Coordinates of C-alpha atoms and ligand atoms in Angstrom, one line a residue:
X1137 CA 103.0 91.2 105.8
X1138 CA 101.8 93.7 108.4
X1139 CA 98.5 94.1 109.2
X1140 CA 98.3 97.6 109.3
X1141 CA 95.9 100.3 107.2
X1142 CA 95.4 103.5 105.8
X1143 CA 92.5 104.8 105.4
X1144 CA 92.3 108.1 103.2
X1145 CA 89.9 110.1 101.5
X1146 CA 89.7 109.3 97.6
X1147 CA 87.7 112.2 96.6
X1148 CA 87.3 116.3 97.7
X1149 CA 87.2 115.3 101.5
X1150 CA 84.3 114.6 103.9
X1151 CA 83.7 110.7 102.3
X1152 CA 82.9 109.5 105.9
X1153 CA 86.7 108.7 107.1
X1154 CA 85.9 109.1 110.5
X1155 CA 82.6 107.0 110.8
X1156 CA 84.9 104.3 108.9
X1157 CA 87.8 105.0 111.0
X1158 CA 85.9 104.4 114.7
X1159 CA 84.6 101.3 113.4
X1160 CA 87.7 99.7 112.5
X1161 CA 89.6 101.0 115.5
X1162 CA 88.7 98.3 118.0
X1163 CA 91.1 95.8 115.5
X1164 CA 94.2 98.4 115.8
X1165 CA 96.8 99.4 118.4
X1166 CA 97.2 102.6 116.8
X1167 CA 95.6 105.1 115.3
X1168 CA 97.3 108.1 113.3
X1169 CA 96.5 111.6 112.0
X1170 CA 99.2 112.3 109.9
X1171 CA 99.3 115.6 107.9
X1172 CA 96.2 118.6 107.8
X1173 CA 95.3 120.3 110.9
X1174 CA 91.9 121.7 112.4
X1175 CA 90.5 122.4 108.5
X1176 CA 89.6 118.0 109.0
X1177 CA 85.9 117.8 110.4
X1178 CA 85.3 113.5 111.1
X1179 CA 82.1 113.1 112.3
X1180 CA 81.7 109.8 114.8
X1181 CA 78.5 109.1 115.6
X1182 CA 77.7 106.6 118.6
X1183 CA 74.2 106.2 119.5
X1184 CA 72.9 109.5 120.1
X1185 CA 76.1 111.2 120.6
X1186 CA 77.8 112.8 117.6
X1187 CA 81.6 114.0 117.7
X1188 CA 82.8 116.5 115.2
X1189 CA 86.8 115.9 115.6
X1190 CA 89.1 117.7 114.0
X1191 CA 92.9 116.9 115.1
X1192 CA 92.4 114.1 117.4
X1193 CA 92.0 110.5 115.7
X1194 CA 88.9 108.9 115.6
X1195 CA 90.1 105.9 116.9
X1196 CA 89.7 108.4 120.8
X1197 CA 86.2 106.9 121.6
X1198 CA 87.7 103.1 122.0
X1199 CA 89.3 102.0 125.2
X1200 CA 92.8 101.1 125.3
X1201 CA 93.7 102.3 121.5
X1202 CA 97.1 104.6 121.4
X1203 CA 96.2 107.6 119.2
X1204 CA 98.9 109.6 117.5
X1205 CA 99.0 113.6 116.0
X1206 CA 102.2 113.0 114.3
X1207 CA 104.5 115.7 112.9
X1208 CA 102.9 116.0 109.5
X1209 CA 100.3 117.7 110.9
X1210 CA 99.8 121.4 111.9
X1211 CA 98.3 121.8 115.1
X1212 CA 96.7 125.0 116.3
X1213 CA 96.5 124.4 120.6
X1214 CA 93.7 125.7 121.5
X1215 CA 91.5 123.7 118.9
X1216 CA 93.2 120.8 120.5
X1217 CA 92.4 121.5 124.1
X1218 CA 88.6 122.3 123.0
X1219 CA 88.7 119.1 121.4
X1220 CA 90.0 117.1 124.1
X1221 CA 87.6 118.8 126.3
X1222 CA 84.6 117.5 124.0
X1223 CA 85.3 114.1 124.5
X1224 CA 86.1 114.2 127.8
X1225 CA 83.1 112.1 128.5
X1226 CA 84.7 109.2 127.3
X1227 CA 88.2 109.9 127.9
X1228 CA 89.2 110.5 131.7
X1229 CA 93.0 110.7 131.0
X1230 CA 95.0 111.4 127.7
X1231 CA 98.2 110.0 129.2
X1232 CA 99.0 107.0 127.3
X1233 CA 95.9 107.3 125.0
X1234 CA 97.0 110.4 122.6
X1235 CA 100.5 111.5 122.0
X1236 CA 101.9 114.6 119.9
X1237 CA 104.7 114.9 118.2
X1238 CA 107.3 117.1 119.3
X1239 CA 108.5 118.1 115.4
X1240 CA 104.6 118.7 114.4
X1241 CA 104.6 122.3 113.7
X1242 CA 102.2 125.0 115.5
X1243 CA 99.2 127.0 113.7
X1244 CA 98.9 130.4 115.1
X1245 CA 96.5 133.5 115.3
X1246 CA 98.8 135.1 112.8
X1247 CA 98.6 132.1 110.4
X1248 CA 94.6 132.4 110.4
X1249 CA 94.9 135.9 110.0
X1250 CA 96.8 135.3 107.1
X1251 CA 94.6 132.5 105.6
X1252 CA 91.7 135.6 106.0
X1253 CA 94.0 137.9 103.8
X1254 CA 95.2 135.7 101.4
X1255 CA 91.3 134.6 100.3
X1256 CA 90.4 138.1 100.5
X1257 CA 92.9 139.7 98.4
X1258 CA 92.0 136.6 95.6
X1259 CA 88.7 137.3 95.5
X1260 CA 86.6 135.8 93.4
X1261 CA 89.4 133.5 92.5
X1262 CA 89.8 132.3 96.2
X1263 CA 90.0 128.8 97.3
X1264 CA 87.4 128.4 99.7
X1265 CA 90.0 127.7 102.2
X1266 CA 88.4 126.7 106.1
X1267 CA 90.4 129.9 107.5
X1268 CA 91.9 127.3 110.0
X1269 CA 95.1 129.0 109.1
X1270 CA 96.3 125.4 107.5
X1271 CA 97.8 127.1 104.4
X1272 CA 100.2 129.6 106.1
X1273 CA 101.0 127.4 108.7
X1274 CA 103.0 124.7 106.1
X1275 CA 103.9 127.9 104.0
X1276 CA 106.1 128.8 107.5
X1277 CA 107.0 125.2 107.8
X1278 CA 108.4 125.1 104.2
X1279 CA 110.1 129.1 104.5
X1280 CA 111.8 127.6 107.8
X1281 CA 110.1 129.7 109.9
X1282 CA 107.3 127.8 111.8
X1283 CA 107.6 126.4 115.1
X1284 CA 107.2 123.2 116.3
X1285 CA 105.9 121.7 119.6
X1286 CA 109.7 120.6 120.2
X1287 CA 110.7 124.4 120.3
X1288 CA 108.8 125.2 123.4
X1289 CA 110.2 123.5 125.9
X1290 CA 113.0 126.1 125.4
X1291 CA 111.1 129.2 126.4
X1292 CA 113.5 131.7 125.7
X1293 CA 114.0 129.9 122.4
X1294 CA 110.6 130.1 121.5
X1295 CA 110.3 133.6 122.2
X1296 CA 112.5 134.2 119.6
X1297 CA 111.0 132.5 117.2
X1298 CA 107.9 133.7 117.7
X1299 CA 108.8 137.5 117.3
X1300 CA 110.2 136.5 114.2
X1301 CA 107.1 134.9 113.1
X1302 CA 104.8 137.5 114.1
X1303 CA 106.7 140.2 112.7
X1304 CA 107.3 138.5 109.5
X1305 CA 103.1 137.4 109.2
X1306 CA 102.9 141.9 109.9
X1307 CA 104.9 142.3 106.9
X1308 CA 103.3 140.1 104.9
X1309 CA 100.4 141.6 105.7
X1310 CA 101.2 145.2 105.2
X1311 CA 103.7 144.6 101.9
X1312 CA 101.5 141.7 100.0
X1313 CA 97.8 142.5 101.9
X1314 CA 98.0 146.5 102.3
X1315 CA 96.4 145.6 105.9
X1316 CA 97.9 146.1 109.3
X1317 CA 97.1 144.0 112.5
X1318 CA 97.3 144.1 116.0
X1319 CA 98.5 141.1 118.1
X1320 CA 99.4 140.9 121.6
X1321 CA 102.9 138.7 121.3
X1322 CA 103.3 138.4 125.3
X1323 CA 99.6 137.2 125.4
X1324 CA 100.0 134.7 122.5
X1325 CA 103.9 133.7 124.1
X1326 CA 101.9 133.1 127.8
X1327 CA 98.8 131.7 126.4
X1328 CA 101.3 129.0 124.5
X1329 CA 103.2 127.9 127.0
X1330 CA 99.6 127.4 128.9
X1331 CA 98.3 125.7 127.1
X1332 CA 101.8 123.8 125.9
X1333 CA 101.6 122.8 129.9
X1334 CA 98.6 120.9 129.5
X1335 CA 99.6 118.7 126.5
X1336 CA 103.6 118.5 127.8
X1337 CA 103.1 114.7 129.0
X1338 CA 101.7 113.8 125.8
X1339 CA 104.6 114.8 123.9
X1340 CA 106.8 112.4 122.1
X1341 CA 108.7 111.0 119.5
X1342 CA 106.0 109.4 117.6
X1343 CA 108.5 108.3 114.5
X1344 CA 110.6 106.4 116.8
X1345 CA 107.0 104.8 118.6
X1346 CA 105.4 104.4 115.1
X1347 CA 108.5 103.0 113.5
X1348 CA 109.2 100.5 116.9
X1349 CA 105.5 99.6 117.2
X1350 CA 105.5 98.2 113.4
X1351 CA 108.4 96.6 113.1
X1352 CA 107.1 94.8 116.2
X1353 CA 104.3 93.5 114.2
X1354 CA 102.2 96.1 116.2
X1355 CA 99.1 97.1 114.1
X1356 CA 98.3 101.0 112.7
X1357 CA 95.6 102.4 111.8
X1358 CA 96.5 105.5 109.7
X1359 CA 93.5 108.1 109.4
X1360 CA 94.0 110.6 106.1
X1361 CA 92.2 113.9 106.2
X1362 CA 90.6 116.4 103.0
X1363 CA 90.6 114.0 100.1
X1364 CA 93.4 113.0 97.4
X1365 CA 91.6 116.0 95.1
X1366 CA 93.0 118.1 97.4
X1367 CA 96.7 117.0 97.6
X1368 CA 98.9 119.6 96.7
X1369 CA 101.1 117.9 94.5
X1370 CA 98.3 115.7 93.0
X1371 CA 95.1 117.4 93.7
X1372 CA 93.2 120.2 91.6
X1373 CA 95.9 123.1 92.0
X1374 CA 95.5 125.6 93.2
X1375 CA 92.0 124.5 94.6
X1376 CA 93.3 122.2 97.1
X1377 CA 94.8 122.2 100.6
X1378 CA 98.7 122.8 101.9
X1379 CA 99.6 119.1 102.1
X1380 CA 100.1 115.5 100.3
X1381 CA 96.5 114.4 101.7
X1382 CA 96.9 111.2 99.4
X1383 CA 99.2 108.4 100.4
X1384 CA 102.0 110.0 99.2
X1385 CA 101.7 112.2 102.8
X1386 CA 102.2 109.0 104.8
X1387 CA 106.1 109.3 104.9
X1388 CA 106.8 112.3 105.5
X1389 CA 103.9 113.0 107.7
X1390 CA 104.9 110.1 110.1
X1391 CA 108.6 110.1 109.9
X1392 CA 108.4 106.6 109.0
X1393 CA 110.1 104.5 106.3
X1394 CA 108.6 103.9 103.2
X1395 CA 109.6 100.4 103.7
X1396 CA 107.9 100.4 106.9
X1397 CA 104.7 102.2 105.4
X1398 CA 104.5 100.2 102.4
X1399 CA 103.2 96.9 104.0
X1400 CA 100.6 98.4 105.1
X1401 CA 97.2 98.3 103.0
X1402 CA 95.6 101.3 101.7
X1403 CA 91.7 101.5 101.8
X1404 CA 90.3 104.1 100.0
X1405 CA 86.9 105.8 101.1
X1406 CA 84.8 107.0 98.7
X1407 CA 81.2 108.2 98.8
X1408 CA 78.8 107.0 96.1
X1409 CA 78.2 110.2 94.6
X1410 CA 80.6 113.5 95.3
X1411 CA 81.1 116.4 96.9
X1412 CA 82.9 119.5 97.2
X1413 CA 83.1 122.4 99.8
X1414 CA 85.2 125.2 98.7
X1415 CA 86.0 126.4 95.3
X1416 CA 88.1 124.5 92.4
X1417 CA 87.4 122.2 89.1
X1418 CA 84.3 119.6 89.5
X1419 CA 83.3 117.8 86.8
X1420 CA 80.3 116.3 87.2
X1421 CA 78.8 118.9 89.4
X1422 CA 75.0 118.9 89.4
X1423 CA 73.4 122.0 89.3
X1424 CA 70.2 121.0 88.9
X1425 CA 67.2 118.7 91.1
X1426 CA 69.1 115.9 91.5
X1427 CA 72.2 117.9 93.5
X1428 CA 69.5 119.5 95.2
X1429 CA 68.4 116.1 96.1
X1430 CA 71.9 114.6 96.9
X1431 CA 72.3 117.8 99.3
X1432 CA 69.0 116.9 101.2
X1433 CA 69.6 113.2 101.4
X1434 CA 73.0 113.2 102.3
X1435 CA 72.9 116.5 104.7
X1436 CA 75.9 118.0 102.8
X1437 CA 76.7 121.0 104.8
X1438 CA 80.6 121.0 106.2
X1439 CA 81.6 119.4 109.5
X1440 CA 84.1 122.4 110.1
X1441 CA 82.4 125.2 108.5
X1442 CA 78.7 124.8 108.0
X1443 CA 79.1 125.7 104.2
X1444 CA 76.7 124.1 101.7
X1445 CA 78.6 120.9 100.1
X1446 CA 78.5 121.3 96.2
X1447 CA 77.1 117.4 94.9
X1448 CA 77.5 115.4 91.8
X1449 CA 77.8 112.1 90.5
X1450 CA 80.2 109.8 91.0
X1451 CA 83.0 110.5 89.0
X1452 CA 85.2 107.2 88.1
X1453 CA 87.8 108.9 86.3
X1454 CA 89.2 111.1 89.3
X1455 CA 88.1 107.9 91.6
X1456 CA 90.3 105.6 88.8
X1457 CA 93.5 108.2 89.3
X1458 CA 93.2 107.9 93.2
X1459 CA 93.4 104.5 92.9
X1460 CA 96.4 104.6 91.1
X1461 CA 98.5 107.3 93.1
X1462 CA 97.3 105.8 96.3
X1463 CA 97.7 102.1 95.5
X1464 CA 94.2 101.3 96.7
X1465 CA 93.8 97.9 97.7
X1466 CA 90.4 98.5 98.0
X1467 CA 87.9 100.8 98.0
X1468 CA 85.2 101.5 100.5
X1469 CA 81.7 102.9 99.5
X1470 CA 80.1 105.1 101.9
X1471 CA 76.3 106.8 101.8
X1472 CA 74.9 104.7 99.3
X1473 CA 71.8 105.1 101.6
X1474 CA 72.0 108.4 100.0
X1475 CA 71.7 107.5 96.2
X1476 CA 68.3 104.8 97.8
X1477 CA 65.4 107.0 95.7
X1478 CA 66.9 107.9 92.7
X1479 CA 65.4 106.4 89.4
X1480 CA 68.5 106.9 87.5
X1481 CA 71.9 107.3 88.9
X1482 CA 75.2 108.2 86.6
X1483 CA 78.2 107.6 87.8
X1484 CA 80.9 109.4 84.5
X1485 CA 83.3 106.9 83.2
X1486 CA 85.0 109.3 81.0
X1487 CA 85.5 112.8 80.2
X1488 CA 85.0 114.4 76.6
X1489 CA 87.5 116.9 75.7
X1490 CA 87.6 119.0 72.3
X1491 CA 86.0 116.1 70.7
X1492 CA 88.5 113.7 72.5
X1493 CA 87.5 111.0 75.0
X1494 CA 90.0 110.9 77.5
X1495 CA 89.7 108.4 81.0
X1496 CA 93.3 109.7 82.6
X1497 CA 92.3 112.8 84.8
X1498 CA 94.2 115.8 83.2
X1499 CA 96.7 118.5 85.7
X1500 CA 95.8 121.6 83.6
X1501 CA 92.6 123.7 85.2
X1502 CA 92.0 124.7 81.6
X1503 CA 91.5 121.4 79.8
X1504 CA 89.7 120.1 83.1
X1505 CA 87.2 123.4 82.9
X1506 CA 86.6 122.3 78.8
X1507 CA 85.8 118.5 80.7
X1508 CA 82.3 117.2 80.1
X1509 CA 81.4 113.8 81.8
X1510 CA 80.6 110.4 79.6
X1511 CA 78.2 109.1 81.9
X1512 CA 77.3 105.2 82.2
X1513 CA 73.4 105.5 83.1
X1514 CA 72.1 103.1 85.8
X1515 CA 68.8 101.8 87.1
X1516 CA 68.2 102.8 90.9
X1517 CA 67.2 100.5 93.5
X1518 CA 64.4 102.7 94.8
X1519 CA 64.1 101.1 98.4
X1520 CA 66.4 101.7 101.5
X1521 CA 69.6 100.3 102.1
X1522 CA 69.9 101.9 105.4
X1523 CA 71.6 100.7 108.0
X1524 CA 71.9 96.9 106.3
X1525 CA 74.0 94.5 107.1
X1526 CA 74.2 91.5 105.2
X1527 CA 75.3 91.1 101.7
X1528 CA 72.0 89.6 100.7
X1529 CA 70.2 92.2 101.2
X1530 CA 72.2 94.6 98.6
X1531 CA 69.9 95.7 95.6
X1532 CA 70.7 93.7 92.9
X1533 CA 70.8 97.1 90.9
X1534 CA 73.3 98.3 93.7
X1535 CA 75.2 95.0 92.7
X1536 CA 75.7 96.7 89.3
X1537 CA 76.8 100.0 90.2
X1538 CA 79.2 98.6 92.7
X1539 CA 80.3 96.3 89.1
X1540 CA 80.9 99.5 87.8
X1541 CA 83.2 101.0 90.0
X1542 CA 85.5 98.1 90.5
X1543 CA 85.8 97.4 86.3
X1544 CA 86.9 101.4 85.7
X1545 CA 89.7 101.9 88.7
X1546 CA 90.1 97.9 88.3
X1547 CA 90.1 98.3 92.8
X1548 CA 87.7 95.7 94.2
X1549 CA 84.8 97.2 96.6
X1550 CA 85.5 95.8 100.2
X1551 CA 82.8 97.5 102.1
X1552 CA 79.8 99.4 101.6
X1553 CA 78.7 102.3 104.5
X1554 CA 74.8 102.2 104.5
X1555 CA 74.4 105.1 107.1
X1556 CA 76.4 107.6 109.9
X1557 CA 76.1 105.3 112.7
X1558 CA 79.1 102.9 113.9
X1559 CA 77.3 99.9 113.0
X1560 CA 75.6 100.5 109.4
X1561 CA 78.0 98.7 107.0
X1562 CA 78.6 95.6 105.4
X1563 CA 81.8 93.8 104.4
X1564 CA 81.2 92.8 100.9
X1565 CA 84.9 91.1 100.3
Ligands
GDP2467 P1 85.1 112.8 106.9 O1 85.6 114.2 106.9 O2 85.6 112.0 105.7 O3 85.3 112.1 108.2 O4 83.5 113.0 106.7 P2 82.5 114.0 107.4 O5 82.3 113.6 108.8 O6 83.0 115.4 107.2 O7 81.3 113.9 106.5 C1 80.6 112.6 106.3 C2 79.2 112.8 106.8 O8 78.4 111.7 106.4 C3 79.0 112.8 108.3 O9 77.9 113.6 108.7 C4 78.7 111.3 108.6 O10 78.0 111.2 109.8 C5 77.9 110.9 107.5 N1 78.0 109.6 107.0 C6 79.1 108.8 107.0 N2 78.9 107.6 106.4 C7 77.6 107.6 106.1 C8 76.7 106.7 105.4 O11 77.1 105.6 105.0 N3 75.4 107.1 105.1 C9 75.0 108.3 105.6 N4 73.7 108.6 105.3 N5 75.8 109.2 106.2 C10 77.0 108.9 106.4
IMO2468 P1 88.1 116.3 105.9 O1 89.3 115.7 106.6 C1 86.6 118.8 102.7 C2 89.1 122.2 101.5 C3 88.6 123.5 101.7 C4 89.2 124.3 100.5 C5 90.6 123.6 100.4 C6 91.7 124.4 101.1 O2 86.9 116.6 106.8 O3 87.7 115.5 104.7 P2 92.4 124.6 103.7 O4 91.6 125.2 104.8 O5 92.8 123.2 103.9 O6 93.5 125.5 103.3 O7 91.3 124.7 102.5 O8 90.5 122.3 101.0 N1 89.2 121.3 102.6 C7 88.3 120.3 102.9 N2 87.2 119.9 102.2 N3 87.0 118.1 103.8 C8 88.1 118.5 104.5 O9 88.6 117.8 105.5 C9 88.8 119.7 104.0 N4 89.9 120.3 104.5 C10 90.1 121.3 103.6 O10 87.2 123.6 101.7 O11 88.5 124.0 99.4
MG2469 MG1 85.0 116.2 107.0

């Protein structure tokens, strides 16, 4: 049995995969992002520094740990070479420390130009996307017309492709948007191969490394990003993002074996309460003083884009199906420093629908719209957990919520998350 993890988002995204990540990373050769892009925002926070990353891994900060953008995701270059620049402070050199693969595709101005037109022309039926270009990027992937870091070592080749590309984003934009746009293609194919010479030594074949570093008992750390809501196969379609952000991503967003993948465990983070940023099907939304309060506690404004998270309580049902599709071997609880000075807190073990009580989260928008939560009401704790570390000092009314969620997705809890620093959790199991 291999000692590797996944750790992946079980809700809407932002559950605290990065703080989680960086603290396990010092027990891992690896760690891998392995589908989204620059729409991800992990927050790391070490002492008073805090780093917002958005394609590299989290596992950067750590000495000696081999970090991998594999070829699931879709990487937009000058995000990356911002990025690297922001944590330059701890990282001198990236040679040997991050690798890219060469068949991870490229996000381009054109793609985030679409992403802009696309929302627009939905209007108020738009997703909410991050305008990171994310969704046009994989819709070129899947049309077989994207362009991956392999293609620009060929510079003539790419040049190619990359009229092709721009011309065919122009007509999309004049024949589905109405709306023309300018773009400089010889300052995008320069800038490109630029900034592609900055990042050429880190290229490699990261299914062959991934694939050779686990069969050699090496172990991975596998960092999801968005939330398995927002998987486009399983998620709350159309309201999620453009790839399997669930488990289900792990194969074909590392080129690795499902044979090879499945020994691996899968750990999935959840926060005590919920949240959503962007638009799309929440059940147990709060509109009221208490998601007022859950915004203020938890500081639920978006990593990436600054927008106002939408909160509500914990909702077992969509928590129970991500336990299924991802099969979680355990779950871990983050920000239940948040839920600290609330005198009743639901969590909704059950939806009602048409007079129905139905505990298997439903695909149709329109039955899930009809939804109203069956909460389970629960006494708070009303004093801080923050920052503990020792099981003893758990509420014994956080005891029961934590009872709670383990009966209804039948997943044990493994670790609780009492704050945003590196060292506020406990290991309950
Ligand atoms: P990610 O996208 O899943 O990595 O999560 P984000 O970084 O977007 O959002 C999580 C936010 O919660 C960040 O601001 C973290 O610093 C913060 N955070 C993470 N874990 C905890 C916790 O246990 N308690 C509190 N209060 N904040 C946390
Ligand atoms: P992390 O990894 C929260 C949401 C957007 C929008 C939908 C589609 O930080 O958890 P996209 O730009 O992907 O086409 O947007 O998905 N979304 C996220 N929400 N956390 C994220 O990442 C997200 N990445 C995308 O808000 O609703
Ligand atoms: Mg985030």
């Amino acid at each position: 049995m291999s000692d590797s993890l996944v750790i992946l988002g079980s809700q809407w995204g932002d559950e605290g995969k990065g703080k989680i990540v960086d603290l396990l990373a010092p027990d891992y050769d690896y760690v891998v992002r392995y589908q989204g892009g620059s729409n991800a925002g992990h927050t790391v926070i070490v002492g008073n520094k805090k780093y917002a990353l958005h394609l590299i891994p989290s596992g950067i900060l750590h000495k000696g740990k081999k970090n991998i953008i594999s070829n699931g995701v879709v990487i937009a270059l000058e995000e990356l070479l911002s990025e690297m620049d922001k944590v330059r402070d701890v990282v001198e050199d990236f040679e040997g420390k991050l690798f890219i693969s060469d068949r991870a595709h490229i996000v381009f101005p054109h793609h985030k130009i679409l992403d802009g037109l696309s929302e627009k022309a939905k209007g108020k039926n738009k997703v909410g996307t991050t305008l990171k270009g994310i969704g046009p990027a994989y819709m070129a992937k899947y049309a077989r017309t994207g362009i991956r870091i392999a293609d620009l070592f060929d510079p003539n080749y790419f040049r190619k492709r990359l009229e092709a590309s721009v011309s065919e984003a122009k007509e999309i934009a004049e024949k589905v948007y109405n709306q023309k746009f300018d773009l400089d293609i010889n300052k995008i194919y320069y800038n490109t191969l630029d900034m592609f010479e900055k990042i050429k030594p880190l290229v490699a074949d990261t299914s062959l490394m991934l694939d050779t570093a686990l069969k050699k008992g090496e172990k991975v750390l596998f960092e999801g990003a968005q939330g398995t809501m927002l998987d486009i196969d399983m998620g709350t379609y159309p309201y999620v993002t453009s790839s399997n952000s669930s488990a289900l991503g792990l194969c074909n967003g590392t080129g690795v074996s499902p044979r090879e993948i499945g020994k691996a465990k899968v750990y999935g983070v959840s926060k005590a309460y919920v949240t959503r940023v962007g638009a799309g099907p929440f059940p147990t939304e709060l509109h009221d003083g208490d998601g007022q309060k859950l915004r203020d506690e938890g500081h639920e404004y978006g990593t990436t884009t600054g927008r106002p998270r939408r909160c509500g309580w914990l909702d077992l049902v969509a928590l129970r199906f991500a336990a299924r599709i991802n099969g979680m071997d355990g779950i871990i609880i983050t920000k239940l420093d948040v839920l600290d000075h609330f005198d009743e807190i639901k969590v909704a073990v059950a939806y009602e629908y048409e007079g129905a009580v139905i505990r298997d989260f439903p695909a149709s928008l329109q039955v899930l719209e009809k939804c109203k939560p069956v909460y389970k009401t629960l006494k708070g704790w009303d004093r801080s957990t923050k920052g503990i570390k020792k099981k003893e000092d758990i509420p014994k009314e956080a005891w029961e919520f934590i009872k709670i969620v383990e009966e209804e997705t039948e997943t044990p809890v493994v670790m609780l998350s009492t704050g945003p620093e590196r060292t506020e959790y406990v290991w309950i199991k």
